[in-house]
mmCIF file of N, CA, C and O in Angstrom:
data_model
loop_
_atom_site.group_PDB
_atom_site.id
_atom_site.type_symbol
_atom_site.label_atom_id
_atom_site.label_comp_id
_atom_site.label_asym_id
_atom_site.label_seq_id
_atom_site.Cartn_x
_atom_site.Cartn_y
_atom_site.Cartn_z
ATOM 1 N N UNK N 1492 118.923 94.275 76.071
ATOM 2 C CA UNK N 1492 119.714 95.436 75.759
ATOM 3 C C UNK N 1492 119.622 96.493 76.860
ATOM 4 O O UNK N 1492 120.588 97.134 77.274
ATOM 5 N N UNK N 1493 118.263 96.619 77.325
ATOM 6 C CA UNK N 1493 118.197 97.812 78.395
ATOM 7 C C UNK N 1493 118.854 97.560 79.367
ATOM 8 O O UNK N 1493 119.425 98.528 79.869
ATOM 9 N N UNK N 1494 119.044 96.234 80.012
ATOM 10 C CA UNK N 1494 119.719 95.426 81.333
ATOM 11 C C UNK N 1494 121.459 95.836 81.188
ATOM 12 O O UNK N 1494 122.056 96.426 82.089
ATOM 13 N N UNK N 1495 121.965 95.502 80.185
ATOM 14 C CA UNK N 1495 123.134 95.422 79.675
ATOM 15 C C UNK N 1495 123.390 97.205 79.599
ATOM 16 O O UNK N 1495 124.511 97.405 80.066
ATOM 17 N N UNK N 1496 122.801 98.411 79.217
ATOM 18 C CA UNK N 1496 122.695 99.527 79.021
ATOM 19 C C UNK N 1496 122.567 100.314 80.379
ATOM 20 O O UNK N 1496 123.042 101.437 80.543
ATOM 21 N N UNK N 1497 121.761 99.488 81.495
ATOM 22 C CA UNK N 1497 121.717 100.274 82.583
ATOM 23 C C UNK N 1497 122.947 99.616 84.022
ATOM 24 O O UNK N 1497 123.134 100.099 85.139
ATOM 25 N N UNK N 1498 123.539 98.450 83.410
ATOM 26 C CA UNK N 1498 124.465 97.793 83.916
ATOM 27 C C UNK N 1498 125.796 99.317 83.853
ATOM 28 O O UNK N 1498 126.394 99.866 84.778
ATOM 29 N N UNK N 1499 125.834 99.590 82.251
ATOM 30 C CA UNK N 1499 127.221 100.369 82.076
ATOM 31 C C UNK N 1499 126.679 101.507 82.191
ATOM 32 O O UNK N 1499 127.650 102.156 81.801
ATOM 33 N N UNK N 1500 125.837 102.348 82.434
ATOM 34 C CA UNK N 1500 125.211 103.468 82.954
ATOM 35 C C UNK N 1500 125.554 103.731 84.680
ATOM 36 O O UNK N 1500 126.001 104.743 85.218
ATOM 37 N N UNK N 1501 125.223 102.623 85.190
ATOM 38 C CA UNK N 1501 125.485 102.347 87.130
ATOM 39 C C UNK N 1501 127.194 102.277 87.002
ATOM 40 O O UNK N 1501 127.860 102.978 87.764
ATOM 41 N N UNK N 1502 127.747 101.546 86.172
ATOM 42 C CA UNK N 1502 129.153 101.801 86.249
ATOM 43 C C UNK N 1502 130.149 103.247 86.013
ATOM 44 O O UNK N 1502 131.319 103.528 86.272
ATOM 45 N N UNK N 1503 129.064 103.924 85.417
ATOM 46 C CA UNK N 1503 129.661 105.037 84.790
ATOM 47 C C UNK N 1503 129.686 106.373 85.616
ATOM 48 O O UNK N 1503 130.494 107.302 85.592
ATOM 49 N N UNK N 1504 128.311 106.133 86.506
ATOM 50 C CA UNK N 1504 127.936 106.724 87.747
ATOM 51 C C UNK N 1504 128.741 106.330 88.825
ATOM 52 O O UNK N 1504 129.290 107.193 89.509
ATOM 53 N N UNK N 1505 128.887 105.102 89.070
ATOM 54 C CA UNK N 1505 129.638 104.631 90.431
ATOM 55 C C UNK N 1505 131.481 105.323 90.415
ATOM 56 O O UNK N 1505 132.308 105.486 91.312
ATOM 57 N N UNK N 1506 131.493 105.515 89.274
ATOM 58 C CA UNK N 1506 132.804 106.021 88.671
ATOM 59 C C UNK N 1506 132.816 107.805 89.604
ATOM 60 O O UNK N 1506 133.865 108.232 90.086
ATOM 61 N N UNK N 1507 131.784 108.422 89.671
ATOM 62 C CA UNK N 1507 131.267 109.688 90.234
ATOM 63 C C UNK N 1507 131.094 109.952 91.348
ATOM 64 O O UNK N 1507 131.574 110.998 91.784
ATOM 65 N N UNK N 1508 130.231 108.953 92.316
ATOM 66 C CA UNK N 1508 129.488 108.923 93.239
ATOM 67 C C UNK N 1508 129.859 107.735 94.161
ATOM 68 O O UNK N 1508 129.968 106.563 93.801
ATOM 69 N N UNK N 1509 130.062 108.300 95.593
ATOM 70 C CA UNK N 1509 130.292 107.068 96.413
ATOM 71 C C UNK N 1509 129.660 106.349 96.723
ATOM 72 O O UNK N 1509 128.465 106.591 96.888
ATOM 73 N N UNK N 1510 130.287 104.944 96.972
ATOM 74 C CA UNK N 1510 128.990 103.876 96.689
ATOM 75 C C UNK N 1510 128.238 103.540 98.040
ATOM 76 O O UNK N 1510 127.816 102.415 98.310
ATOM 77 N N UNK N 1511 128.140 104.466 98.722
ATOM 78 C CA UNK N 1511 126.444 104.571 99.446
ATOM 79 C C UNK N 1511 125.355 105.343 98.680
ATOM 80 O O UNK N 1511 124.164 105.034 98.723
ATOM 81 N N UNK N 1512 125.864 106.386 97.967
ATOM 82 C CA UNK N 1512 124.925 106.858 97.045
ATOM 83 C C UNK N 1512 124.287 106.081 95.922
ATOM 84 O O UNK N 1512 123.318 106.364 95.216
ATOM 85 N N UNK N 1513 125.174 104.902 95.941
ATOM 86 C CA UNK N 1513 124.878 104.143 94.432
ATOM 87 C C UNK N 1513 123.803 103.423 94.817
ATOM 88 O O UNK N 1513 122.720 103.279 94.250
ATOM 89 N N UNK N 1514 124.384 102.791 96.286
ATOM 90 C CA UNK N 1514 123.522 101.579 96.824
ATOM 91 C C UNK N 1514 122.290 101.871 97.137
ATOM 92 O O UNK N 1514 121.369 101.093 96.890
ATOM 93 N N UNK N 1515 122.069 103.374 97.895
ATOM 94 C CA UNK N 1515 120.772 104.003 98.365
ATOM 95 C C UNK N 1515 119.815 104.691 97.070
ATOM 96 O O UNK N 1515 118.588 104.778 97.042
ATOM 97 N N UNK N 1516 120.508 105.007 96.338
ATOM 98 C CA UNK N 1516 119.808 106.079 95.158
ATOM 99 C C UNK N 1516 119.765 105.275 93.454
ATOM 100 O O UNK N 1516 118.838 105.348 92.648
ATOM 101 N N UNK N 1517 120.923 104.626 93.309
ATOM 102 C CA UNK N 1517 120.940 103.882 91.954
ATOM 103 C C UNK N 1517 120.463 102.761 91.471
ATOM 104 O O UNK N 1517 119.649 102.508 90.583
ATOM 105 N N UNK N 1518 121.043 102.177 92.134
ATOM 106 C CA UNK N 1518 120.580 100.172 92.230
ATOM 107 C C UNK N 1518 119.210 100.666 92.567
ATOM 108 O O UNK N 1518 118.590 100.567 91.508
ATOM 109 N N UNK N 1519 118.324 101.198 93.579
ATOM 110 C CA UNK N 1519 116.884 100.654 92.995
ATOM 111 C C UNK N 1519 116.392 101.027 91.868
ATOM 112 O O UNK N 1519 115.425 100.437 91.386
ATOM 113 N N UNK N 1520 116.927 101.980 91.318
ATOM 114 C CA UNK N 1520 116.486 101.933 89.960
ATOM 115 C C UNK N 1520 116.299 100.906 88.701
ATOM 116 O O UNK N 1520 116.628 99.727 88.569
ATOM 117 N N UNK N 1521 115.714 101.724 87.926
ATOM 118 C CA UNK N 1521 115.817 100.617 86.424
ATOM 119 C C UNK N 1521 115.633 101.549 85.065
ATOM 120 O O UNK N 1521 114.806 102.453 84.945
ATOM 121 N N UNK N 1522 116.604 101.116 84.058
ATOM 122 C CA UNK N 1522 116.110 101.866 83.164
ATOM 123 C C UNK N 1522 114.709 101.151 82.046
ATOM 124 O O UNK N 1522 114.778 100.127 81.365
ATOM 125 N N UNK N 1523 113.926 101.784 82.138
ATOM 126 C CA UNK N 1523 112.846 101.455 81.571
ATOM 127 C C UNK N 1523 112.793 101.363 79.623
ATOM 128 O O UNK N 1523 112.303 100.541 78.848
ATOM 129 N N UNK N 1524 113.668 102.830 79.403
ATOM 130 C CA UNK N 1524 113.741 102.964 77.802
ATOM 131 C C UNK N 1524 114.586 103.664 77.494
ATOM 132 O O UNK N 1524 115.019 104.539 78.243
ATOM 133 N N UNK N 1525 115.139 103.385 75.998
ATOM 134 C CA UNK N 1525 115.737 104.168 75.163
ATOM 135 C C UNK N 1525 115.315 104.433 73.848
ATOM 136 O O UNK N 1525 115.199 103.630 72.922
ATOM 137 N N UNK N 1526 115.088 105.695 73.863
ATOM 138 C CA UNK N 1526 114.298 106.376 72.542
ATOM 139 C C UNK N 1526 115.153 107.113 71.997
ATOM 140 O O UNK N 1526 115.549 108.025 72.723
ATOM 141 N N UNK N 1527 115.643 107.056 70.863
ATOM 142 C CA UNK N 1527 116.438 107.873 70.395
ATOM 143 C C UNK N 1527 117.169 108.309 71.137
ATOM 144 O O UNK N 1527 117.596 107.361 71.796
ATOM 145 N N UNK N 1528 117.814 109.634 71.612
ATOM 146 C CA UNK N 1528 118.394 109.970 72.827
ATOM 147 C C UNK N 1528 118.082 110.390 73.722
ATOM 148 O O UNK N 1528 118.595 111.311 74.357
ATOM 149 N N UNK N 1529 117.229 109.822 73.925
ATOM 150 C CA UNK N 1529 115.802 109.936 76.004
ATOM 151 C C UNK N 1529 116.228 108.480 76.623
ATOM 152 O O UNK N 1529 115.705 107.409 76.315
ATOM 153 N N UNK N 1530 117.134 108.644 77.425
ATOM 154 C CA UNK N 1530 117.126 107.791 78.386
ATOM 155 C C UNK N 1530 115.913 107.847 79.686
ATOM 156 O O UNK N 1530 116.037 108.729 80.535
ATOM 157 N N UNK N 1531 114.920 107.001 79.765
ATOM 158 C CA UNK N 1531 114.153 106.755 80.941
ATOM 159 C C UNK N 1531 114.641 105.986 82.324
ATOM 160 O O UNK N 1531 114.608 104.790 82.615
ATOM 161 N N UNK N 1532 114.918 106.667 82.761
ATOM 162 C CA UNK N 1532 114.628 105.370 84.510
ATOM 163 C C UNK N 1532 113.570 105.474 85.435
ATOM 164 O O UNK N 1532 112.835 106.400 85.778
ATOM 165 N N UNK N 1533 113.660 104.501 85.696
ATOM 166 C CA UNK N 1533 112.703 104.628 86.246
ATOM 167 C C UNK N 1533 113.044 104.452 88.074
ATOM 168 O O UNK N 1533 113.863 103.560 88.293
ATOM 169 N N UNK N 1534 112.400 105.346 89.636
ATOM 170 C CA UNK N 1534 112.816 105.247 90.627
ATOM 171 C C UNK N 1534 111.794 104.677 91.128
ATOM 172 O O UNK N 1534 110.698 104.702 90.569
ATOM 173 N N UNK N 1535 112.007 104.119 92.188
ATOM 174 C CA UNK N 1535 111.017 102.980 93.012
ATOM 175 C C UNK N 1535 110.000 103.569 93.848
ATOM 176 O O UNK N 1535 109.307 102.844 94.561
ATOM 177 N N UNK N 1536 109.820 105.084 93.818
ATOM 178 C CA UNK N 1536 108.581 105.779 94.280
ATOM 179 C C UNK N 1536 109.087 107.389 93.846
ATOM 180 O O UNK N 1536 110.209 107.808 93.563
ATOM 181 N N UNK N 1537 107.930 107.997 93.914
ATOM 182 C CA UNK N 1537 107.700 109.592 93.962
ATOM 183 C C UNK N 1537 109.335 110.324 94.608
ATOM 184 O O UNK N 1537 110.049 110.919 93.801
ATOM 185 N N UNK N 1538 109.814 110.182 96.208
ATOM 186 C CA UNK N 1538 110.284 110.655 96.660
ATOM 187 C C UNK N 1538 112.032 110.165 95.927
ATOM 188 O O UNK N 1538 112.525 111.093 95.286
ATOM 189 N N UNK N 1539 112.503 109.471 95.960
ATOM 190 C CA UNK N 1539 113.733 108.836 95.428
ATOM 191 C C UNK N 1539 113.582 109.761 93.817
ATOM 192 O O UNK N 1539 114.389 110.593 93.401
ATOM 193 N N UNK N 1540 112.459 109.357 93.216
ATOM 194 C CA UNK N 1540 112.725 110.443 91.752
ATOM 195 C C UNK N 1540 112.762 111.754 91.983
ATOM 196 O O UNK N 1540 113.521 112.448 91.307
ATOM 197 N N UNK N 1541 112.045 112.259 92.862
ATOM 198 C CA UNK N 1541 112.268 114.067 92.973
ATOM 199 C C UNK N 1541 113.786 113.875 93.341
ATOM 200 O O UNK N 1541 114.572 114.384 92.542
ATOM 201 N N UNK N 1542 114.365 113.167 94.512
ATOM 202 C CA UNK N 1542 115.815 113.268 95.364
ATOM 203 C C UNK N 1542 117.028 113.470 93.666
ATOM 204 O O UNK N 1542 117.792 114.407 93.435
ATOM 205 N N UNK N 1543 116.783 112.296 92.839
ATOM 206 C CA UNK N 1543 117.602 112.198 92.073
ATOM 207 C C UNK N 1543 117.533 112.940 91.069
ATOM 208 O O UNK N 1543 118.561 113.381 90.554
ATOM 209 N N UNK N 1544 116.308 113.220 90.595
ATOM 210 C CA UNK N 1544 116.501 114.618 90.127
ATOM 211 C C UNK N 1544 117.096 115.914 90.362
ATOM 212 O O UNK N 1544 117.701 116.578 89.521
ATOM 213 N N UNK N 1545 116.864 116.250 91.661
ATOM 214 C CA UNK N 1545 117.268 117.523 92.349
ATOM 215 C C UNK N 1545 118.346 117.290 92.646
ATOM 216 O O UNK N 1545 118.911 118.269 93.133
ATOM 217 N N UNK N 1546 119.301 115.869 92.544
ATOM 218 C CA UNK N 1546 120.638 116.047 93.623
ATOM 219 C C UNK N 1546 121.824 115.075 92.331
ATOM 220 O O UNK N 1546 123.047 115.205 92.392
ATOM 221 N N UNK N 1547 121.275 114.362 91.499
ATOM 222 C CA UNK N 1547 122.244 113.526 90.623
ATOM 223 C C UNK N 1547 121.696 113.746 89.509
ATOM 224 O O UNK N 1547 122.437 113.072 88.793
ATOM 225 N N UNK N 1548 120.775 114.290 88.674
ATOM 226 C CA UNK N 1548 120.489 114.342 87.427
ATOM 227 C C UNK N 1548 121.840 114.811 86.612
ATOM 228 O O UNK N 1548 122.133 114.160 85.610
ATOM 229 N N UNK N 1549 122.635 115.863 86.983
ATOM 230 C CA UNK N 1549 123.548 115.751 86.147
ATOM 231 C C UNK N 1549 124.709 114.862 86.101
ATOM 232 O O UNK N 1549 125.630 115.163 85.341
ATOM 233 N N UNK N 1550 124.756 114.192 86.556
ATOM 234 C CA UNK N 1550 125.471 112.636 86.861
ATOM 235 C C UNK N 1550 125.338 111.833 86.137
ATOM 236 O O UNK N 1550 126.192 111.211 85.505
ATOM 237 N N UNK N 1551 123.474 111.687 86.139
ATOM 238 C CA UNK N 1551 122.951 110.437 85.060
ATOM 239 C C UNK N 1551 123.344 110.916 83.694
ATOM 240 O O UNK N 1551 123.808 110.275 82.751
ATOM 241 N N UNK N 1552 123.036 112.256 83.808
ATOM 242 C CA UNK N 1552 123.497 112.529 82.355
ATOM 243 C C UNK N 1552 124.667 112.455 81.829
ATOM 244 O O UNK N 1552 124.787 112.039 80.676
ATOM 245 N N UNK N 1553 126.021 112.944 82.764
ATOM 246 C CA UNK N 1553 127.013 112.656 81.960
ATOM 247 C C UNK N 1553 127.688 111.048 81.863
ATOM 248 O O UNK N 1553 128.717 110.688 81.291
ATOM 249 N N UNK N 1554 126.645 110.211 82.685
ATOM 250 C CA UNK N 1554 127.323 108.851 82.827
ATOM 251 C C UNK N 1554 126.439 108.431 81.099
ATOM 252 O O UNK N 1554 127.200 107.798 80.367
ATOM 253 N N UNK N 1555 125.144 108.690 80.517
ATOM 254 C CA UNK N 1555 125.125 108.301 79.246
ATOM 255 C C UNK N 1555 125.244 108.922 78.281
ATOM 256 O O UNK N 1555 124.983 108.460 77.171
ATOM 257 N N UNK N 1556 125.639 110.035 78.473
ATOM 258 C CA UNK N 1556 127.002 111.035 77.845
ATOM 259 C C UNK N 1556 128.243 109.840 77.730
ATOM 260 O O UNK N 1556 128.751 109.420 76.690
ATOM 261 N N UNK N 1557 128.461 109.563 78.702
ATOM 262 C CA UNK N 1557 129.652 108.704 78.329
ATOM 263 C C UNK N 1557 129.524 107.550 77.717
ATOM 264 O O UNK N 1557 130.500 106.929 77.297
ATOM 265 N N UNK N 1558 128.297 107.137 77.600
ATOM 266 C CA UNK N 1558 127.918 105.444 77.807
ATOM 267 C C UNK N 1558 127.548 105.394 76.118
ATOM 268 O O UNK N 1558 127.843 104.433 75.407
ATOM 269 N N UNK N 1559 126.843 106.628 75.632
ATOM 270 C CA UNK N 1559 126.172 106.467 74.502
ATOM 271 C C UNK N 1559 126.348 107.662 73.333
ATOM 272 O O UNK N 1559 125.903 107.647 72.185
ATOM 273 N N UNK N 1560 127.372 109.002 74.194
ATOM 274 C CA UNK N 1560 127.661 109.395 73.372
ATOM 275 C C UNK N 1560 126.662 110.287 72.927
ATOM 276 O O UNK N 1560 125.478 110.086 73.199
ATOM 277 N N UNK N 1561 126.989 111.122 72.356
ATOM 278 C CA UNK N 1561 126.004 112.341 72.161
ATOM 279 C C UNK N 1561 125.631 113.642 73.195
ATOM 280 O O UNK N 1561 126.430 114.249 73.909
ATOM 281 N N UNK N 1562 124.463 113.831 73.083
ATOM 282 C CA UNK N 1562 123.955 114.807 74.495
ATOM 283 C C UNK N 1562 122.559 114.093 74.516
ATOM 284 O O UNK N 1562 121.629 114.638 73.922
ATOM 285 N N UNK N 1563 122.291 112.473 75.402
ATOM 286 C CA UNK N 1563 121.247 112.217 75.490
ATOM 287 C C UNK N 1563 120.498 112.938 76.292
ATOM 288 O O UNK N 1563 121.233 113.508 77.098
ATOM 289 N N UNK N 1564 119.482 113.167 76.448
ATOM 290 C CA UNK N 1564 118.449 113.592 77.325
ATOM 291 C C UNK N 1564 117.791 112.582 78.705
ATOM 292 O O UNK N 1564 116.670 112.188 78.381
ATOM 293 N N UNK N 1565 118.164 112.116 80.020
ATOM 294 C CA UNK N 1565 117.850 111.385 80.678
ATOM 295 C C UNK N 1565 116.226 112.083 81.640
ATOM 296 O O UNK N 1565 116.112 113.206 82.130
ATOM 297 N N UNK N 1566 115.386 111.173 81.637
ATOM 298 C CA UNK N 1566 114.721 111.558 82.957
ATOM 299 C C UNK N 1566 114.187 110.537 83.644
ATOM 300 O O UNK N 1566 114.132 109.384 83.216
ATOM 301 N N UNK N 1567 113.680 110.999 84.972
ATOM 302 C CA UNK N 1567 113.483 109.753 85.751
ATOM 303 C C UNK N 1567 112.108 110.021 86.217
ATOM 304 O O UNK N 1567 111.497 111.071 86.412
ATOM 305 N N UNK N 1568 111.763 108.649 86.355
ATOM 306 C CA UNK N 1568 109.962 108.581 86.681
ATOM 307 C C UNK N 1568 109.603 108.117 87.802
ATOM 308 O O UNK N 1568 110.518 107.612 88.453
ATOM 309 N N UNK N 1569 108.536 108.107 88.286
ATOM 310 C CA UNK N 1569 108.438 107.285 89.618
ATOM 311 C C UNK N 1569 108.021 106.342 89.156
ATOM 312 O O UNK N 1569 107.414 106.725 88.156
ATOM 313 N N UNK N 1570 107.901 104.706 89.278
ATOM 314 C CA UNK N 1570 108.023 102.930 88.675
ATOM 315 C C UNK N 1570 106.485 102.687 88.947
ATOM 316 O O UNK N 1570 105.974 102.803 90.061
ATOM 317 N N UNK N 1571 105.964 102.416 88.060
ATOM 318 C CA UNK N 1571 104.269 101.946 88.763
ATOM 319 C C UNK N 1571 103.890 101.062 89.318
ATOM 320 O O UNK N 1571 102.710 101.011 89.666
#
């Protein structure tokens, strides 16, 4: 479900963002969870999660705004 969830999440974004941003900043990602309406992703180190925070967080959000409806809450982690 999460695979399938962060598949139409990257689509919903790529819809936003040109796809060097997708390729450099999205795709390494992963979404890790969905809790009620907390979307987790997770970024492939420290620096890529501060970047996407500070520069696309409201992106992620309105792409599962779109995806899932509601006003989920997204945040992103650095991947262990």
């Amino acid at each position: 479900m999460l695979d399938t969830l962060w598949t139409r999440l990257t689509e919903a974004v790529a819809r936003r963002l040109p796809p060097a941003v997708i390729d450099s900043w999205i795709r390494p990602c992963r979404l890790v969870a969905l809790e009620g309406d907390h979307v987790r992703i997770a970024a492939p180190n420290p620096f890529s999660r501060d970047w996407l925070l500070q520069h696309h967080l409201a992106t992620l959000q309105a792409a599962a705004q779109e995806c899932l409806g509601g006003h989920p809450r997204v945040s992103v982690i650095a991947d262990e």
